[in-house]
Coordinates of C-alpha atoms and ligand atoms in Angstrom, one line a residue:
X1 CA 196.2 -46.0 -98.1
X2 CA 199.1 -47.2 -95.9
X3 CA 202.3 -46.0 -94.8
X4 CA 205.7 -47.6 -93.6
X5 CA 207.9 -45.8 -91.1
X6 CA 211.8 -46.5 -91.3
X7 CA 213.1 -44.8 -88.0
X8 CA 210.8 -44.5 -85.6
X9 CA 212.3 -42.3 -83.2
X10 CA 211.3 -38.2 -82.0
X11 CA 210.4 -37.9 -85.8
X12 CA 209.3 -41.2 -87.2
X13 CA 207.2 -42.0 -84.6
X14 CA 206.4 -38.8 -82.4
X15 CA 206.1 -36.7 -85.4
X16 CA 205.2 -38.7 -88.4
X17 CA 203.5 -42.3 -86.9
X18 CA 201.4 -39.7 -84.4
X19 CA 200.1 -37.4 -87.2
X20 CA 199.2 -40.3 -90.1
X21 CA 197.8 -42.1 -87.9
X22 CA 195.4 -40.1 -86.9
X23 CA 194.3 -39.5 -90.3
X24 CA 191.2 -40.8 -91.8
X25 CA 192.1 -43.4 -94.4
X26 CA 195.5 -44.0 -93.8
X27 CA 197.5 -46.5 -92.0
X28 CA 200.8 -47.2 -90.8
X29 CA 201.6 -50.7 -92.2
X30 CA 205.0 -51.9 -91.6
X31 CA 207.8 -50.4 -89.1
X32 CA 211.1 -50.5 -88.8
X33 CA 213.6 -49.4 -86.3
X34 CA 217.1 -51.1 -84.9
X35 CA 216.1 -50.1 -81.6
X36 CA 213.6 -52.7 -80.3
X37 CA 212.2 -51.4 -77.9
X38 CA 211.2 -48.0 -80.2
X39 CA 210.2 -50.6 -82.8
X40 CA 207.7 -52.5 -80.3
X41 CA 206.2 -49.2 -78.8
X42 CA 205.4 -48.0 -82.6
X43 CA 203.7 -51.7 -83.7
X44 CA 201.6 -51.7 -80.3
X45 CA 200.9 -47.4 -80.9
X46 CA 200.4 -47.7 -84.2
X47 CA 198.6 -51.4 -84.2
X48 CA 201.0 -52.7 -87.3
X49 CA 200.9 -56.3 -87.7
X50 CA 203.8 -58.2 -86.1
X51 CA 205.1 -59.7 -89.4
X52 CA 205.7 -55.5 -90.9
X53 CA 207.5 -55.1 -87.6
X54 CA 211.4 -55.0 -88.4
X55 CA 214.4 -54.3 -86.4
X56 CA 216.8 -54.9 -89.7
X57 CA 217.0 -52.8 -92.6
X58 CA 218.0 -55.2 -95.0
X59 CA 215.0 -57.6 -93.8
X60 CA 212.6 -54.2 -94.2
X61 CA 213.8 -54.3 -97.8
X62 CA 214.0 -57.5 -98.8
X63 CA 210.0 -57.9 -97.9
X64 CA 209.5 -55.2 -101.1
X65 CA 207.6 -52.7 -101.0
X66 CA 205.4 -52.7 -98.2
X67 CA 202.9 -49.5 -98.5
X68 CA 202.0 -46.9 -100.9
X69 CA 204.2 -44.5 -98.9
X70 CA 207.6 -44.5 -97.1
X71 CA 208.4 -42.2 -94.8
X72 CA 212.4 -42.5 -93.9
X73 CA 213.3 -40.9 -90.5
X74 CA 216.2 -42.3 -89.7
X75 CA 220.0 -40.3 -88.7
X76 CA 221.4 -38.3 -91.5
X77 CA 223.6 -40.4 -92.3
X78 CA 221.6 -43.4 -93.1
X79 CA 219.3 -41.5 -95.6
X80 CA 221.2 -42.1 -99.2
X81 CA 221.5 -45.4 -98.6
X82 CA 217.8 -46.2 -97.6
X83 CA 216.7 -44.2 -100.0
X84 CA 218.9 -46.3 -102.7
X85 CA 217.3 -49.2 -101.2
X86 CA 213.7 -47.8 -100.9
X87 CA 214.0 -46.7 -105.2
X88 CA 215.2 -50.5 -106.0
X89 CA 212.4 -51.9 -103.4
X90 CA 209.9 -49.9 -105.6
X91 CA 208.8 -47.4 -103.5
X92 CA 207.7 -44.3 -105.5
X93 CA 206.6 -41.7 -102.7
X94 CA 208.7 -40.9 -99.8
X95 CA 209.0 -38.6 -97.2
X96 CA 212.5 -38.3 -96.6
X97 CA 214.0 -36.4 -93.5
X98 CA 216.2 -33.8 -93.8
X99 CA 219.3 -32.9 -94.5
X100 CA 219.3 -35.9 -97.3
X101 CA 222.9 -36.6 -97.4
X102 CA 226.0 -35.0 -95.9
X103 CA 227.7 -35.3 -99.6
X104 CA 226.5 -33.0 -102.7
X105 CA 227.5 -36.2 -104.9
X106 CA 224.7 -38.0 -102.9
X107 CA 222.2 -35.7 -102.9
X108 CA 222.3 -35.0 -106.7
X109 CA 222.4 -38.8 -107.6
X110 CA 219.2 -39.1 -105.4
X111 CA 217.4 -36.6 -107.3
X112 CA 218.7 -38.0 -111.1
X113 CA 217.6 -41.6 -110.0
X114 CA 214.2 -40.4 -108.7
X115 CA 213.5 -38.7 -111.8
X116 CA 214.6 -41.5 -113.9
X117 CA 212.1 -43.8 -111.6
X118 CA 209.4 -41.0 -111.4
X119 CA 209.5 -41.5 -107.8
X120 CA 208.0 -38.3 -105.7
X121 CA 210.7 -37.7 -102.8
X122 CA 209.3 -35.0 -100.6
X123 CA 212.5 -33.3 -98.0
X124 CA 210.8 -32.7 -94.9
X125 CA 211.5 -29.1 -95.2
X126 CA 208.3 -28.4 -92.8
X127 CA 208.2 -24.7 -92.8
X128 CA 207.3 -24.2 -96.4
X129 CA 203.9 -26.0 -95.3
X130 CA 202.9 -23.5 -92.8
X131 CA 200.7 -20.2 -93.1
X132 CA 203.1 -18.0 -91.8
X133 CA 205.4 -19.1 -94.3
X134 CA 203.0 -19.6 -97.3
X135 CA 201.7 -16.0 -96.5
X136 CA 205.5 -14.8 -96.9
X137 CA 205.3 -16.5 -100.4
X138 CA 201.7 -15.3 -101.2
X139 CA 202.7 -11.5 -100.7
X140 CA 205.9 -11.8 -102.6
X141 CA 203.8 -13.5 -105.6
X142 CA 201.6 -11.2 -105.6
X143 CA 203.5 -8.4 -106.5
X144 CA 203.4 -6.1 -103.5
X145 CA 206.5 -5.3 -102.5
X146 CA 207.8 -5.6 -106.0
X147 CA 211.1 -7.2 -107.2
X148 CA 212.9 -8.4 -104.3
X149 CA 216.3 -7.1 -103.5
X150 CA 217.4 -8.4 -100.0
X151 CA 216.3 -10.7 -97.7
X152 CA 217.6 -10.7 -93.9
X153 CA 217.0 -13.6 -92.5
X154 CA 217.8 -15.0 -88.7
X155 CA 217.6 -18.7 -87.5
X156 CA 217.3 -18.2 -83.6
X157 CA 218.0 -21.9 -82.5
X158 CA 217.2 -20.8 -78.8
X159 CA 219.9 -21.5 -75.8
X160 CA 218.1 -24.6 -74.7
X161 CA 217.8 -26.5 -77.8
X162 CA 221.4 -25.9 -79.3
X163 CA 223.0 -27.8 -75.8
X164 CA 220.7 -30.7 -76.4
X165 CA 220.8 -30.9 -80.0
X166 CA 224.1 -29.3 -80.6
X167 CA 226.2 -29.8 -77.7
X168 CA 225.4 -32.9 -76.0
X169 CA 223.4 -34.6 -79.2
X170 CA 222.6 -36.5 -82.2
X171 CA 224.2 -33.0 -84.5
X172 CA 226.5 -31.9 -81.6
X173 CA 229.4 -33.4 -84.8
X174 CA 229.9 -33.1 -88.3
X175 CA 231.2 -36.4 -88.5
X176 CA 228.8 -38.4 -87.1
X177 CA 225.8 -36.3 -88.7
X178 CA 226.4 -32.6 -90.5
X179 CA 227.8 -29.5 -90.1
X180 CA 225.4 -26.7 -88.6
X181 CA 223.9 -25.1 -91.7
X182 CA 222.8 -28.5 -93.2
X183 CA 221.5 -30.1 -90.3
X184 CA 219.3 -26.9 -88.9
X185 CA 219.6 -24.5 -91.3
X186 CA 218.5 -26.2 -94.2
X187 CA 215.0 -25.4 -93.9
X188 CA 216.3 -21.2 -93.8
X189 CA 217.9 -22.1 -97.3
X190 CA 215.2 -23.2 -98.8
X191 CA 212.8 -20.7 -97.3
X192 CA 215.3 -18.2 -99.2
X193 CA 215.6 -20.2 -102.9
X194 CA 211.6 -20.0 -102.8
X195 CA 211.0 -16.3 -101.9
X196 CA 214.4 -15.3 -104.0
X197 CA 212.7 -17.5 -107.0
X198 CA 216.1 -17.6 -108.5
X199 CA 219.7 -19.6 -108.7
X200 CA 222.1 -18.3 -106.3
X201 CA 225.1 -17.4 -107.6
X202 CA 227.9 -16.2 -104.9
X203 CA 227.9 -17.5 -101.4
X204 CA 230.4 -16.9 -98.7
X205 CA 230.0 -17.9 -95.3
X206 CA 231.6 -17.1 -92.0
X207 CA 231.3 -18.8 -88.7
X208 CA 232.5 -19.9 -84.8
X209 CA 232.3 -22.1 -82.4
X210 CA 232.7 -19.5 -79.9
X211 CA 231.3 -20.3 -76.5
X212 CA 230.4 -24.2 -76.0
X213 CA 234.4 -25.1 -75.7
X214 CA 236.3 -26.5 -72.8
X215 CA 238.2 -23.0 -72.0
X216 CA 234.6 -21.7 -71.2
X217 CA 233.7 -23.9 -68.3
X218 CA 233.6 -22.3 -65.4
X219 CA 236.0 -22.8 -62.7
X220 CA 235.5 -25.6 -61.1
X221 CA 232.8 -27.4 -62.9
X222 CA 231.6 -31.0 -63.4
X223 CA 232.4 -32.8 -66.4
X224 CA 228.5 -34.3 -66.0
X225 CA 225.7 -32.1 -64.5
X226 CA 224.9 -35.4 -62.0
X227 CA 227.3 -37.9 -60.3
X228 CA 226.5 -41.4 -60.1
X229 CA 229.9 -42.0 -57.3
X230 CA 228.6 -43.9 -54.7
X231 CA 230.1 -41.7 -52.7
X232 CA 227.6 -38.8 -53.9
X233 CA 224.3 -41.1 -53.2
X234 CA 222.8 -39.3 -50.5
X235 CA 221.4 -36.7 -53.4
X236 CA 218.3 -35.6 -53.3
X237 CA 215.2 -35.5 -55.2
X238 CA 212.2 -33.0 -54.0
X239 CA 209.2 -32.6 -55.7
X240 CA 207.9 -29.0 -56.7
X241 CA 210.7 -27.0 -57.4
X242 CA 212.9 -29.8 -57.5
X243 CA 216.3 -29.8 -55.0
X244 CA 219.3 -31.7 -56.1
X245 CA 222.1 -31.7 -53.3
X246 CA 225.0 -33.5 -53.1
X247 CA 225.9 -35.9 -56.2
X248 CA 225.7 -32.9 -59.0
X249 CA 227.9 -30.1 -60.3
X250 CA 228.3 -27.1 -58.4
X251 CA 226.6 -24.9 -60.8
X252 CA 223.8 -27.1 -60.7
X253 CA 221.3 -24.7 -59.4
X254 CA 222.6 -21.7 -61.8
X255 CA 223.9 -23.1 -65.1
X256 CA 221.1 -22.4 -67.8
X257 CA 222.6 -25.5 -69.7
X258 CA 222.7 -28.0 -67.1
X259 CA 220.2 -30.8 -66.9
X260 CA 218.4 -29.6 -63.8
X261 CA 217.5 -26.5 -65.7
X262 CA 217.6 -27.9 -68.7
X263 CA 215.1 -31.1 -68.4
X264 CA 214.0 -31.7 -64.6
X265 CA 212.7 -28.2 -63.1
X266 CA 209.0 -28.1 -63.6
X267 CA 209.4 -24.9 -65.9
X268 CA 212.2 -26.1 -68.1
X269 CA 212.0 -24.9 -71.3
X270 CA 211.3 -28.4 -73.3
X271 CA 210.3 -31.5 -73.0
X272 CA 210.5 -33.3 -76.6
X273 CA 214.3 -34.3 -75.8
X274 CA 213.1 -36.2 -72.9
X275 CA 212.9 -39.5 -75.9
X276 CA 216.4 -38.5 -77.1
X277 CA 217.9 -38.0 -73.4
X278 CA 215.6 -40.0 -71.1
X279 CA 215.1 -42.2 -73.9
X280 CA 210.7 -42.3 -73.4
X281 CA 208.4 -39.7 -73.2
X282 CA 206.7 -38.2 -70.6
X283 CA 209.5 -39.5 -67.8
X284 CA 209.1 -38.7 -64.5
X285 CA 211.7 -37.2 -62.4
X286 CA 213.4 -39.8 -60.4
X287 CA 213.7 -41.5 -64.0
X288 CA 215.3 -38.4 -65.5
X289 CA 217.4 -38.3 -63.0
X290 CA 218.4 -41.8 -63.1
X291 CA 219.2 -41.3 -67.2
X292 CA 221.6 -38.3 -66.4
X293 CA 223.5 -39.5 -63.2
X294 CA 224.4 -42.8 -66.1
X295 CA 227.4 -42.0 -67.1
X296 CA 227.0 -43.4 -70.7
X297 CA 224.0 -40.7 -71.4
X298 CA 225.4 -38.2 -73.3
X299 CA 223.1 -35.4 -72.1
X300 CA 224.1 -36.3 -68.7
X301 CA 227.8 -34.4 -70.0
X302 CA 228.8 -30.8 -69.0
X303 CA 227.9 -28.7 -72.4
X304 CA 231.7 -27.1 -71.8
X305 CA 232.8 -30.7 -72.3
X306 CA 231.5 -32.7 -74.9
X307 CA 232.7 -33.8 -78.2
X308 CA 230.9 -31.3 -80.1
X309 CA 232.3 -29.4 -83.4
X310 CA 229.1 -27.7 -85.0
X311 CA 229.5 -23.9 -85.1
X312 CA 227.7 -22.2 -82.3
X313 CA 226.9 -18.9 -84.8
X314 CA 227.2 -19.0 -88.5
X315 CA 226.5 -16.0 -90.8
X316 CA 226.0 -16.9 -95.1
X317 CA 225.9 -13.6 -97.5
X318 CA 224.7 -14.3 -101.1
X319 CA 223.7 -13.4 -104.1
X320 CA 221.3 -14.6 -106.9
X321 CA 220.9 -14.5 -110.5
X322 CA 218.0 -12.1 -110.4
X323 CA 220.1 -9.4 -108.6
X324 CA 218.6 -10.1 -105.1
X325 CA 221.3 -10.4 -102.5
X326 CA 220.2 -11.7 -98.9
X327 CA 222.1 -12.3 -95.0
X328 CA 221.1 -15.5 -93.2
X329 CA 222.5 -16.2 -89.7
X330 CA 222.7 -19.0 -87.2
X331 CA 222.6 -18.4 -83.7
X332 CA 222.3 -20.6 -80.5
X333 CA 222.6 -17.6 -78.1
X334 CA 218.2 -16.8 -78.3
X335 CA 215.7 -17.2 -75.0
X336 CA 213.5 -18.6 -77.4
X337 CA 213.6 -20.8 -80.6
X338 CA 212.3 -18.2 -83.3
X339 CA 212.9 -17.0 -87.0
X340 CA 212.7 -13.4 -88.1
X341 CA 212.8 -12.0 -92.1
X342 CA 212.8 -8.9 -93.5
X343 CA 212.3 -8.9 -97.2
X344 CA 212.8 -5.4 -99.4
X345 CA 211.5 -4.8 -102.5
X346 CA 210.9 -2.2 -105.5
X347 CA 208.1 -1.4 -104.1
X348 CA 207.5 -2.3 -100.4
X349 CA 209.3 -4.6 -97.6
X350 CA 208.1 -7.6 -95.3
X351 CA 209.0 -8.0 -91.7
X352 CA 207.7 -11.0 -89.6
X353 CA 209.0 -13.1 -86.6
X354 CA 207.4 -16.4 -86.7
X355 CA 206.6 -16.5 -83.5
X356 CA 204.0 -13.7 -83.0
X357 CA 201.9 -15.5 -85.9
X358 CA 201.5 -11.6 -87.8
X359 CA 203.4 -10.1 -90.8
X360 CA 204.1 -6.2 -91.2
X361 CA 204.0 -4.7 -95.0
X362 CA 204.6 -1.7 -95.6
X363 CA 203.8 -0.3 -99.5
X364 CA 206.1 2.8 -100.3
X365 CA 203.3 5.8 -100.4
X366 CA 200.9 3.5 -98.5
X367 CA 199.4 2.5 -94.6
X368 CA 201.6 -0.1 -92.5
X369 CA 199.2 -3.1 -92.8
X370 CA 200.1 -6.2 -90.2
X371 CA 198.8 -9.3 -91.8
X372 CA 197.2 -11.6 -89.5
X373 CA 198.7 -15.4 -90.1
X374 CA 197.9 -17.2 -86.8
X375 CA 200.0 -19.5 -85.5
X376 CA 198.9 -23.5 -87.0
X377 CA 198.5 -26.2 -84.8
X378 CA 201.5 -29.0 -83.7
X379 CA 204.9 -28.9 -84.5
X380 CA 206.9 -26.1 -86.2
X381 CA 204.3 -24.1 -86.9
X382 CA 201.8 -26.6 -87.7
X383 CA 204.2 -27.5 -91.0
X384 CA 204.8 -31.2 -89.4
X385 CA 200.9 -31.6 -90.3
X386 CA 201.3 -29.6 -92.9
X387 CA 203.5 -31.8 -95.1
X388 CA 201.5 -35.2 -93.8
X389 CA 198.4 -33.3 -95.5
X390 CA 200.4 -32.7 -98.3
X391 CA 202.0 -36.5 -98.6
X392 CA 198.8 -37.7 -98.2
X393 CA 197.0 -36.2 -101.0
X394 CA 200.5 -36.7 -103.1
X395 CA 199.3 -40.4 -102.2
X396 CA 196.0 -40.3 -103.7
X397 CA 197.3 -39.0 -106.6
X398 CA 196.1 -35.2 -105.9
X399 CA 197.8 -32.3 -108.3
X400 CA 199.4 -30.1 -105.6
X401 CA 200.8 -26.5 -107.3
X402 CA 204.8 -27.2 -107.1
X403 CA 205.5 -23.6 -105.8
X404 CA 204.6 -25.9 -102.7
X405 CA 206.5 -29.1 -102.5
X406 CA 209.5 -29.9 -101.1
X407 CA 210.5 -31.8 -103.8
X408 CA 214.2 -34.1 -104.0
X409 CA 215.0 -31.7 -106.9
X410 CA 214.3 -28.4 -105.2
X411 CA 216.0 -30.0 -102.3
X412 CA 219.1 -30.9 -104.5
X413 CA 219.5 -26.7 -104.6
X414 CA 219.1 -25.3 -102.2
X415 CA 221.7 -27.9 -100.6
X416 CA 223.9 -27.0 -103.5
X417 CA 223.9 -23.6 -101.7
X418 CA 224.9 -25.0 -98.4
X419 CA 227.7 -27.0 -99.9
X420 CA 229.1 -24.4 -101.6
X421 CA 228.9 -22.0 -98.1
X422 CA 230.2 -24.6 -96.7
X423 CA 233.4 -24.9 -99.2
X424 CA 234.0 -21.3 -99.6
X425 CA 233.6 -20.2 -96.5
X426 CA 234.8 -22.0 -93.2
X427 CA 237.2 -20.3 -91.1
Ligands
NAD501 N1 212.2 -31.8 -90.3 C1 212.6 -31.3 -89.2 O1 212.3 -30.2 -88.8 C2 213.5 -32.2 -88.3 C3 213.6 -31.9 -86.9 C4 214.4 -32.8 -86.2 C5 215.1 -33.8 -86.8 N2 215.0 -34.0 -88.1 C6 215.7 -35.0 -88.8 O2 215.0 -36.2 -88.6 C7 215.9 -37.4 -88.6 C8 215.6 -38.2 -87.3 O3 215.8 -37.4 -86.2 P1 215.1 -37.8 -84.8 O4 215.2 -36.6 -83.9 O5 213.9 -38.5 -85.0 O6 216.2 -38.9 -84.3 P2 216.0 -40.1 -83.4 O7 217.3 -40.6 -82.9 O8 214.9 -39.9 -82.4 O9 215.4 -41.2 -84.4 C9 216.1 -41.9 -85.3 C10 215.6 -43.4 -85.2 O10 216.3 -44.1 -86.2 C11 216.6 -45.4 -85.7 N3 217.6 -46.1 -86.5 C12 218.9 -45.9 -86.5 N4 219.5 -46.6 -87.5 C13 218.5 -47.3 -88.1 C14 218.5 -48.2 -89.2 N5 219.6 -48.6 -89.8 N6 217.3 -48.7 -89.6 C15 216.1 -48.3 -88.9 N7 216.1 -47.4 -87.9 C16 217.3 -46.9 -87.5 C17 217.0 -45.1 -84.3 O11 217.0 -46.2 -83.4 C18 216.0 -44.0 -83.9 O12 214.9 -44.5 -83.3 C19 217.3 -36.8 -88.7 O13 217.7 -36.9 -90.0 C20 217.1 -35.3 -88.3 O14 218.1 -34.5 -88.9 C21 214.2 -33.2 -88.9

């Protein structure tokens, strides 16, 4: 079976091209990105044929449909309309990237027009494919904590991830991609609509932008981390711990948001932004510093002074139809990047943080039993495989239980939820 990749950047390509093609049986068979040089490294990484090589949408599309399976990994904003064009090129399994559109119009005309085509769209909502998750689910189903009645939930983005994502990147804006609670916490919302098993039917949502705002800066500080003035050249690069003198922001050394911290030390706490913000992977560090001292490199900008309007911490109360009521909140302000639940029933509660791959239940007049889920292998959790697994046997035409899919119309909402936080509650 073969696959075609529209957007083949950190998720198309690093996520999605990496894992499917690695798969037995399966091929990546057309590509498709504006940026050429992303679109040449996936044909040469992924050996597609030069003719399924596009750099044009439009072209991509007018060819037809290409492969069994699409996989769309583009920005947010470009999702409806590829899909539109994916449905009238015949496609009738994608794997669409979350969030799917910015608009609830969009999203619900998506899901009416594939259920009119009987096209499978599966949102890449990754954590419902992972144990740790799918054990949450399993314990709830099985009836031992009872009837739900609350669920507390916390998104930890983690320090580090909300200034390159948030501050300095592709969702740093609600214009130019979506506010906060659709962009990131999408996947928490519909972690909550499966466990609640039930509509919502009040939501209200509070939220800030509290710290990443000019006002905060400290005195003195760069507007970018690293100066490219000539006058600033004489700056210099060590190896080890690395030294940066001259040429750079006085805080440098000390700002936990700055690039030196953030990208170049040899602990820094990440290195998949290095393809957003060095633009390749793996880049060493005169390169990365090259990329920040540009001064058209948006991560290369003082966090205090960007052009960023997501929320920094967001808080969503709610109710559903069945009675349960549940708390989700957003923060960027973690060490690490980490979810924690606690789920109370009738009859027992749940806790778990994701991170330390173990579940605690306690039964009311019962032991404390801690529920061993392991941690599953690659990204999030090991749902990025997960859902390939699962798009892959959608493909061959495998009966998957729904309670587990993604699907465009479970998608359509728990969206619905978001965009009615969204309009209720903004302050
Ligand atoms: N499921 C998850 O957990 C998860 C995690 C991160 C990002 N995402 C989502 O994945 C999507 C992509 O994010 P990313 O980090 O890979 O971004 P990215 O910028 O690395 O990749 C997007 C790619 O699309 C290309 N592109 C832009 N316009 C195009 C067009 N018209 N036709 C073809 N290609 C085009 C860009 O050149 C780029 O290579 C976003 O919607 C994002 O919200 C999902």
């Amino acid at each position: 079976m073969n696959i075609a990749i529209l957007g083949a950047g950190a998720r198309g390509a690093n996520v999605y091209g990496n894992i499917f093609s690695r798969m037995s049986g399966v091929e990546i068979s057309a590509v498709c990105d504006t940026d050429g040089t992303k679109a040449n490294n996936a044909k040469r990484q992924f050996n597609v044929p030069e003719n399924a090589c596009f750099l044009d949408e439009d072209n991509f599309f007018a060819a037809g449909r290409l492969a069994d399976g699409l996989v769309i990994a583009t920005m947010d904003q470009d999702h409806y309309r590829q899909v539109m064009k994916a449905l009238d090129a015949g496609y009738k399994k994608i794997l669409l990237e979350k969030p799917v559109s910015n608009s609830r119009s969009e999203v619900n005309e998506i899901a009416r027009r594939a259920k009119e085509s009987g096209t499978d769209i599966l949102v890449c909502h990754v954590l419902r494919y992972t144990a740790f998750y799918q054990t949450v689910k399993n314990v709830i189903r099985g009836g031992a904590i009872g009837d739900v009645t609350v669920i507390n939930h916390q998104e930890n983005v983690g320090y580090w991830h909300f200034a390159h994502s948030f501050t300095r990147g592709n969702w740093r804006n609600e214009e130019t991609s979506a506010p906060i609670l659709l962009a990131k916490t999408c996947h928490d919302f519909d972690l909550l609509y499966w466990f609640a098993d039930s509509k919502c039917t009040e939501i209200k949502s509070f939220a800030a932008l509290s710290h990443f705002r000019s006002e905060n800066a400290p005195e003195g500080c760069a507007k970018r981390c690293l100066n490219s003035d000539a006058a600033y050249r004489k700056s210099l690069i060590g190896l080890g711990p690395v030294r940066i003198t001259g040429g750079a922001c006085k805080y440098i050394d000390v700002c936990p948001f700055g690039v030196k911290k953030l990208y170049i030390d040899k602990n820094a706490p990440f290195n998949w932004g290095d393809l957003h913000a060095v633009g390749k992977n793996h880049p060493t560090v005169s390169e990365k510093v090259d990329a920040f001292k540009n001064p058209q490199n948006p991560y290369g900008r003082c966090v205090y002074f960007c052009d960023n309007d997501v929320y920094d911490h967001q808080s969503v109360v709610m109710k559903f139809a069945s009675g349960a009521t549940a708390s989700l909140t957003l923060t960027a302000f973690s060490k690490d990047c980490y979810r924690r639940i606690h789920i109370t029933g009738s009859k027992g509660e749940l806790f778990g943080n994701d991170n330390q791959g173990f579940l605690t239940l306690n039964v009311f007049g019962g032991k404390t039993k801690k529920i061993r889920v392991g941690g599953g292998l690659g990204g999030h959790l090991g749902g990025d495989n997960g859902i390939c697994d699962t798009f892959v046997k959608l493909l061959s035409g495998e009966k998957i239980h729904s309670d587990f899919l993604t699907t465009i119309d479970v998608t359509a909402e728990s969206h619905n939820m978001i965009f009615d936080a969204e309009e209720t509650g903004r302050s």
